[in-house]
Every structure is written in structure tokens, then in C-alpha cells.
mmCIF file of C-alpha atoms and ligand atoms in Angstrom:
data_model
loop_
_atom_site.group_PDB
_atom_site.id
_atom_site.type_symbol
_atom_site.label_atom_id
_atom_site.label_comp_id
_atom_site.label_asym_id
_atom_site.label_seq_id
_atom_site.Cartn_x
_atom_site.Cartn_y
_atom_site.Cartn_z
ATOM 1 C CA MET A 1 -10.787 6.887 -14.356
ATOM 2 C CA GLU A 2 -9.598 9.555 -11.900
ATOM 3 C CA LYS A 3 -12.478 11.076 -9.957
ATOM 4 C CA GLN A 4 -13.013 14.725 -10.795
ATOM 5 C CA MET A 5 -12.071 17.145 -8.011
ATOM 6 C CA ASN A 6 -14.803 19.327 -6.584
ATOM 7 C CA TRP A 7 -14.372 23.079 -7.043
ATOM 8 C CA SER A 8 -12.977 23.818 -3.592
ATOM 9 C CA GLU A 9 -10.333 21.074 -3.858
ATOM 10 C CA GLN A 10 -9.383 22.399 -7.297
ATOM 11 C CA GLU A 11 -9.076 25.942 -5.892
ATOM 12 C CA LYS A 12 -6.885 24.688 -3.045
ATOM 13 C CA LYS A 13 -4.651 22.806 -5.455
ATOM 14 C CA ASN A 14 -4.375 25.748 -7.885
ATOM 15 C CA ALA A 15 -3.404 28.085 -5.026
ATOM 16 C CA ALA A 16 -0.838 25.582 -3.752
ATOM 17 C CA LEU A 17 0.769 25.080 -7.159
ATOM 18 C CA GLU A 18 0.979 28.838 -7.689
ATOM 19 C CA ALA A 19 2.689 29.312 -4.310
ATOM 20 C CA VAL A 20 5.191 26.535 -4.927
ATOM 21 C CA LYS A 21 6.386 28.388 -8.067
ATOM 22 C CA GLN A 22 8.095 30.879 -5.719
ATOM 23 C CA ILE A 23 10.422 28.224 -4.276
ATOM 24 C CA LYS A 24 14.065 28.365 -5.392
ATOM 25 C CA ASP A 25 16.905 25.855 -5.135
ATOM 26 C CA ASN A 26 18.694 25.501 -1.771
ATOM 27 C CA GLN A 27 15.912 27.118 0.237
ATOM 28 C CA ILE A 28 14.474 26.170 3.600
ATOM 29 C CA ILE A 29 10.719 25.741 3.308
ATOM 30 C CA GLY A 30 8.086 25.877 6.051
ATOM 31 C CA LEU A 31 5.425 23.264 5.434
ATOM 32 C CA GLY A 32 1.929 24.068 6.673
ATOM 33 C CA THR A 33 -0.799 21.826 8.004
ATOM 34 C CA GLY A 34 -4.234 20.989 6.629
ATOM 35 C CA SER A 35 -5.996 19.935 3.458
ATOM 36 C CA THR A 36 -4.773 22.942 1.433
ATOM 37 C CA ALA A 37 -1.171 22.722 2.620
ATOM 38 C CA PHE A 38 -1.329 19.033 1.640
ATOM 39 C CA TYR A 39 -1.216 20.003 -2.057
ATOM 40 C CA ALA A 40 1.786 22.247 -1.484
ATOM 41 C CA ILE A 41 3.645 19.530 0.438
ATOM 42 C CA GLN A 42 3.041 17.097 -2.400
ATOM 43 C CA ALA A 43 4.340 19.646 -4.916
ATOM 44 C CA VAL A 44 7.442 20.283 -2.770
ATOM 45 C CA GLY A 45 7.974 16.506 -2.786
ATOM 46 C CA GLU A 46 7.882 16.617 -6.603
ATOM 47 C CA LEU A 47 10.484 19.417 -6.640
ATOM 48 C CA VAL A 48 12.778 17.332 -4.418
ATOM 49 C CA LYS A 49 12.278 14.297 -6.661
ATOM 50 C CA SER A 50 13.186 16.400 -9.673
ATOM 51 C CA GLY A 51 16.552 17.223 -8.034
ATOM 52 C CA MET A 52 16.023 20.502 -6.175
ATOM 53 C CA HIS A 53 17.923 20.835 -2.897
ATOM 54 C CA LEU A 54 15.299 21.807 -0.370
ATOM 55 C CA GLN A 55 15.071 21.367 3.368
ATOM 56 C CA ALA A 56 11.905 21.843 5.356
ATOM 57 C CA VAL A 57 10.438 22.610 8.741
ATOM 58 C CA ALA A 58 7.069 20.997 9.469
ATOM 59 C CA THR A 59 4.263 22.682 11.398
ATOM 60 C CA SER A 60 2.789 19.448 12.801
ATOM 61 C CA VAL A 61 3.546 15.809 13.405
ATOM 62 C CA HIS A 62 1.130 14.948 10.595
ATOM 63 C CA THR A 63 3.000 17.167 8.141
ATOM 64 C CA GLU A 64 6.322 15.775 9.367
ATOM 65 C CA GLU A 65 5.138 12.246 8.528
ATOM 66 C CA LEU A 66 3.836 13.267 5.129
ATOM 67 C CA ALA A 67 7.059 15.089 4.258
ATOM 68 C CA ALA A 68 9.187 12.141 5.355
ATOM 69 C CA GLU A 69 7.142 9.804 3.119
ATOM 70 C CA LEU A 70 7.809 12.137 0.197
ATOM 71 C CA GLY A 71 11.564 12.180 0.832
ATOM 72 C CA ILE A 72 11.690 15.826 1.951
ATOM 73 C CA LYS A 73 14.604 16.480 4.307
ATOM 74 C CA LEU A 74 13.339 17.849 7.625
ATOM 75 C CA LEU A 75 15.071 20.248 9.977
ATOM 76 C CA LYS A 76 14.221 20.832 13.619
ATOM 77 C CA PRO A 77 12.703 24.296 14.100
ATOM 78 C CA GLU A 78 14.895 24.856 17.156
ATOM 79 C CA GLU A 79 17.957 24.560 14.901
ATOM 80 C CA VAL A 80 16.735 26.939 12.205
ATOM 81 C CA GLU A 81 17.304 30.686 12.331
ATOM 82 C CA VAL A 82 15.446 31.725 9.194
ATOM 83 C CA ILE A 83 12.964 29.989 6.921
ATOM 84 C CA ASP A 84 12.900 31.296 3.342
ATOM 85 C CA ILE A 85 9.290 30.582 2.439
ATOM 86 C CA THR A 86 6.432 29.022 4.374
ATOM 87 C CA ILE A 87 3.313 27.847 2.595
ATOM 88 C CA ASP A 88 0.347 27.262 4.884
ATOM 89 C CA GLY A 89 -3.436 27.342 4.868
ATOM 90 C CA ALA A 90 -5.917 29.398 6.902
ATOM 91 C CA ASP A 91 -9.441 29.069 8.216
ATOM 92 C CA GLU A 92 -10.316 32.691 7.396
ATOM 93 C CA PHE A 93 -8.489 35.675 5.940
ATOM 94 C CA ASP A 94 -9.431 39.277 5.264
ATOM 95 C CA SER A 95 -8.165 41.644 2.595
ATOM 96 C CA ALA A 96 -5.682 43.150 5.102
ATOM 97 C CA LEU A 97 -4.097 39.660 5.351
ATOM 98 C CA ASN A 98 -5.221 39.078 8.934
ATOM 99 C CA LEU A 99 -5.893 35.398 9.500
ATOM 100 C CA ILE A 100 -7.622 32.935 11.739
ATOM 101 C CA LYS A 101 -5.679 29.681 11.859
ATOM 102 C CA GLY A 102 -5.676 26.568 13.999
ATOM 103 C CA GLY A 103 -8.691 24.653 12.721
ATOM 104 C CA GLY A 104 -6.373 21.650 12.531
ATOM 105 C CA GLY A 105 -4.906 22.365 15.948
ATOM 106 C CA ALA A 106 -1.386 23.200 14.740
ATOM 107 C CA LEU A 107 -1.537 26.931 15.539
ATOM 108 C CA PHE A 108 1.414 27.134 17.950
ATOM 109 C CA ARG A 109 3.907 25.501 15.590
ATOM 110 C CA GLU A 110 2.371 27.359 12.647
ATOM 111 C CA LYS A 111 2.868 30.679 14.426
ATOM 112 C CA ILE A 112 6.491 29.922 15.339
ATOM 113 C CA VAL A 113 7.248 28.821 11.773
ATOM 114 C CA ALA A 114 5.464 31.889 10.353
ATOM 115 C CA SER A 115 7.442 34.141 12.684
ATOM 116 C CA LEU A 116 10.739 32.586 11.518
ATOM 117 C CA SER A 117 9.791 33.010 7.853
ATOM 118 C CA LYS A 118 10.931 35.701 5.439
ATOM 119 C CA LYS A 119 7.815 34.996 3.376
ATOM 120 C CA GLU A 120 4.613 33.544 4.797
ATOM 121 C CA ILE A 121 2.415 32.564 1.876
ATOM 122 C CA ILE A 122 -1.137 31.589 2.734
ATOM 123 C CA ILE A 123 -3.027 29.415 0.280
ATOM 124 C CA ALA A 124 -6.787 29.117 0.355
ATOM 125 C CA ASP A 125 -9.912 28.322 -1.566
ATOM 126 C CA SER A 126 -12.350 31.171 -2.081
ATOM 127 C CA SER A 127 -14.576 30.206 0.867
ATOM 128 C CA LYS A 128 -11.862 31.451 3.266
ATOM 129 C CA LEU A 129 -12.073 35.135 2.284
ATOM 130 C CA VAL A 130 -14.237 37.151 4.693
ATOM 131 C CA ASN A 131 -15.087 40.820 5.216
ATOM 132 C CA LYS A 132 -14.584 40.488 8.957
ATOM 133 C CA LEU A 133 -12.831 37.690 10.804
ATOM 134 C CA GLY A 134 -14.675 35.841 13.541
ATOM 135 C CA LYS A 135 -17.332 33.548 12.139
ATOM 136 C CA PHE A 136 -14.709 30.832 12.603
ATOM 137 C CA LYS A 137 -14.116 30.568 16.354
ATOM 138 C CA ILE A 138 -10.617 31.592 17.436
ATOM 139 C CA PRO A 139 -8.578 28.577 18.536
ATOM 140 C CA VAL A 140 -6.677 29.225 21.755
ATOM 141 C CA GLU A 141 -4.070 26.655 22.793
ATOM 142 C CA VAL A 142 -3.957 26.334 26.565
ATOM 143 C CA VAL A 143 -1.671 24.520 29.001
ATOM 144 C CA PRO A 144 -4.038 22.026 30.734
ATOM 145 C CA PHE A 145 -3.150 23.392 34.204
ATOM 146 C CA GLY A 146 -4.418 26.802 33.145
ATOM 147 C CA LEU A 147 -7.671 25.721 31.502
ATOM 148 C CA SER A 148 -10.102 27.085 34.085
ATOM 149 C CA TYR A 149 -8.222 30.395 34.462
ATOM 150 C CA VAL A 150 -7.859 30.980 30.726
ATOM 151 C CA LYS A 151 -11.527 30.151 30.109
ATOM 152 C CA GLN A 152 -12.576 32.718 32.736
ATOM 153 C CA GLN A 153 -10.313 35.373 31.218
ATOM 154 C CA LEU A 154 -11.654 34.693 27.718
ATOM 155 C CA GLU A 155 -15.223 34.945 29.000
ATOM 156 C CA LYS A 156 -14.415 38.243 30.747
ATOM 157 C CA SER A 157 -13.176 39.502 27.380
ATOM 158 C CA GLY A 158 -16.525 38.610 25.810
ATOM 159 C CA ALA A 159 -16.022 35.109 24.407
ATOM 160 C CA THR A 160 -18.224 32.054 24.523
ATOM 161 C CA CYS A 161 -15.824 29.150 25.010
ATOM 162 C CA TYR A 162 -15.905 25.613 23.684
ATOM 163 C CA LEU A 163 -13.310 23.068 24.774
ATOM 164 C CA ARG A 164 -12.303 21.258 21.594
ATOM 165 C CA LYS A 165 -13.119 17.545 21.531
ATOM 166 C CA ARG A 166 -12.513 14.816 19.020
ATOM 167 C CA ASP A 167 -14.335 11.464 19.146
ATOM 168 C CA ASP A 168 -15.826 12.481 22.530
ATOM 169 C CA LYS A 169 -12.359 12.952 24.035
ATOM 170 C CA VAL A 170 -10.660 16.247 24.804
ATOM 171 C CA PHE A 171 -8.505 17.140 21.788
ATOM 172 C CA LEU A 172 -4.779 17.253 22.518
ATOM 173 C CA THR A 173 -2.389 19.262 20.372
ATOM 174 C CA ASP A 174 1.008 17.976 19.240
ATOM 175 C CA ASN A 175 2.325 19.833 22.310
ATOM 176 C CA HIS A 176 -0.083 17.950 24.640
ATOM 177 C CA ASN A 177 -2.173 21.024 25.315
ATOM 178 C CA TYR A 178 -5.914 21.748 25.046
ATOM 179 C CA ILE A 179 -7.696 24.025 22.624
ATOM 180 C CA ILE A 180 -10.504 26.379 23.559
ATOM 181 C CA ASP A 181 -12.435 27.539 20.504
ATOM 182 C CA ALA A 182 -13.412 31.066 21.492
ATOM 183 C CA ASP A 183 -16.384 32.743 19.855
ATOM 184 C CA PHE A 184 -15.966 36.539 20.004
ATOM 185 C CA GLY A 185 -18.440 37.194 17.167
ATOM 186 C CA LEU A 186 -17.373 39.189 14.116
ATOM 187 C CA LEU A 187 -14.303 41.333 14.791
ATOM 188 C CA ASP A 188 -14.212 44.995 13.758
ATOM 189 C CA ASN A 189 -10.550 45.235 14.734
ATOM 190 C CA PRO A 190 -8.712 41.960 15.393
ATOM 191 C CA ALA A 191 -5.305 43.428 16.394
ATOM 192 C CA PRO A 192 -6.247 44.624 19.930
ATOM 193 C CA LEU A 193 -7.959 41.310 20.643
ATOM 194 C CA ALA A 194 -4.796 39.468 19.561
ATOM 195 C CA GLU A 195 -2.854 41.589 22.073
ATOM 196 C CA THR A 196 -5.380 40.846 24.842
ATOM 197 C CA LEU A 197 -5.062 37.109 24.189
ATOM 198 C CA ASN A 198 -1.248 37.387 24.212
ATOM 199 C CA GLN A 199 -1.419 38.754 27.758
ATOM 200 C CA ILE A 200 -3.359 35.851 29.328
ATOM 201 C CA GLU A 201 -1.128 33.528 31.397
ATOM 202 C CA GLY A 202 -1.573 29.936 30.293
ATOM 203 C CA VAL A 203 -2.260 30.775 26.645
ATOM 204 C CA VAL A 204 0.405 29.078 24.534
ATOM 205 C CA ALA A 205 -0.784 30.576 21.268
ATOM 206 C CA HIS A 206 -3.970 31.813 19.654
ATOM 207 C CA GLY A 207 -5.222 31.585 16.120
ATOM 208 C CA LEU A 208 -5.270 35.293 15.277
ATOM 209 C CA PHE A 209 -2.337 35.873 12.921
ATOM 210 C CA ILE A 210 -1.836 39.614 12.551
ATOM 211 C CA HIS A 211 0.887 41.037 10.284
ATOM 212 C CA LEU A 212 2.335 37.566 9.724
ATOM 213 C CA ALA A 213 1.173 36.742 6.202
ATOM 214 C CA THR A 214 3.130 38.354 3.379
ATOM 215 C CA GLN A 215 0.806 37.105 0.673
ATOM 216 C CA VAL A 216 -2.437 35.182 0.316
ATOM 217 C CA ILE A 217 -2.948 33.160 -2.852
ATOM 218 C CA MET A 218 -6.593 32.267 -3.247
ATOM 219 C CA GLY A 219 -8.006 29.861 -5.810
ATOM 220 C CA LYS A 220 -11.146 31.262 -7.453
ATOM 221 C CA GLY A 221 -12.775 29.027 -10.032
ATOM 222 C CA ASP A 222 -9.939 28.069 -12.332
ATOM 223 C CA GLN A 223 -7.987 31.278 -11.598
ATOM 224 C CA VAL A 224 -5.849 32.411 -8.689
ATOM 225 C CA VAL A 225 -6.099 35.799 -6.993
ATOM 226 C CA VAL A 226 -3.098 37.166 -5.115
ATOM 227 C CA TYR A 227 -3.474 39.462 -2.094
ATOM 228 C CA ALA A 228 -0.180 41.060 -1.150
ATOM 229 C CA GLY A 229 0.815 42.968 1.963
ATOM 230 C CA ASN A 230 2.017 46.558 1.893
HETATM 231 C C1 5RP B 301 -4.222 24.032 10.922
HETATM 232 C C2 5RP B 301 -4.535 25.252 10.166
HETATM 233 C C3 5RP B 301 -4.935 25.100 8.759
HETATM 234 O O1 5RP B 301 -4.084 25.840 7.956
HETATM 235 C C4 5RP B 301 -6.344 25.584 8.606
HETATM 236 O O2 5RP B 301 -7.154 24.872 9.526
HETATM 237 C C5 5RP B 301 -6.855 25.381 7.187
HETATM 238 O O3 5RP B 301 -7.008 24.027 6.924
HETATM 239 P P1 5RP B 301 -7.592 23.519 5.547
HETATM 240 O O4 5RP B 301 -6.595 23.869 4.501
HETATM 241 O O5 5RP B 301 -7.750 22.017 5.742
HETATM 242 O O6 5RP B 301 -8.921 24.189 5.342
HETATM 243 O O7 5RP B 301 -4.459 26.375 10.636
HETATM 244 O O8 5RP B 301 -3.948 24.317 12.265
#
């Protein structure tokens, strides 16, 4: 017998299935990264199997592999001018649709894909909605050469910095860079901080996504709640 999903998995899946309803034939789809995006990628695979003509851009090597297994045709982001709809997850979002992303380390590609997208749909379980962003540390992708400099600049701006590790080794992104998880505490106003981070030499991308999401679809129990931008 199939094991019953726990509530957060069910919320993720419900949000993903709701988002996928917006996909139309012949579109280019941005495929996100993470355990929530996983459900959307699977559903896109089903649409392709059922005969829809879709092409996709993946936000990580992991997603690329998953999409290829499902028979989804992949395009290189450098060859794509516009993506119709991207469906991706988030680590935190607020009701103004500001996000923290990058828990899975794919923030740079996710930000490029989001920026190329006409619609950036974020899917999430209800634990991701916060009043103020910042409990989740802000991932900052850094060119290794610039690690010491970027860390000092982040500290000057008020952060406590943690170099991301996995299995006791320094975590490397798909772009062979490091991630500093920067704890700035709860943010009253994330936009100026995003600008400050943009200005630091050596920062490839950071996990504050401001004005990039067009919609957040959140699973809540067995319902979905949609937060739309202005
Ligand atoms: C990866 C991401 C993910 O979207 C984010 O970490 C959410 O992941 P999950 O759906 O597994 O909670 O930004 O870089």
C-alpha cells in the first residue's frame, strides 16, 4: 500500500499541481530546484507524456537530470530570450512576495531563470510564509577567490557568516563557487539589503529575491492559497 504523505509533502504537491495548471501548449518552462519543485517537474513530465509540446530550462544540474529522465526537452539558458512560466520553490516568502531562496544552493541559476521569466510562480508549503524574512539565513554565492573579502563586507553590514559545508567538506555550487549563509536577523526592509549585497565584488548572487515572484501558491491543509503581486 502506498505510504501516506505527511501534511507538508501534501501541501507542496497541491501547490505544485495548482501551478502546473497555468502551463499551456508550446511554452518554455523554467524548472525550479528542491523538494517542492520536484512535484512540479514530475507533473510537467506527465504533460509532456500526454502530448503537450513543452521545452524547459533547468535551474540546477539535479533538475536537469530529473527532467531528462522524464523526457522533458531541455534548452540552454544562454540560448533562451524569454521563459513563459517558471515554477520554483522558496525557503521563505512574505505577503509582499519577497523571497529567500538558495537553501539547495541553486540561487544563481534560479535568479537568472526568474529574471528571464514572464511569470515566476513560487510554490510552497505553509511553513514558508513569514511575517518578516530572515530567520532563514541568506545564502550568498561567492567566487572562491573573493571569500575572505566578501565575508568581511558581509560582517561590516551586520551579518554573522557561516561557510556552507556538506559532509564536512566545503559545499560547491553547480558553478563551482562557495556559499556563505549570512545571518542578518529578521529584516524590516529587505530591498535595501539586497542592493547592498549586489554591490559587493565577488558576490555572484544572493538569495534575496525582490520583485521577482509574480505569484506564490501555498498549500495549506488540503487547500491552496494564492498570493499575487500588484
Ligand atoms: C534551491 C531553492 C529551493 O527552492 C528552496 O531551497 C526550497 O526548497 P524546498 O522546496 O526543498 O523546501 O531555492 O536553491
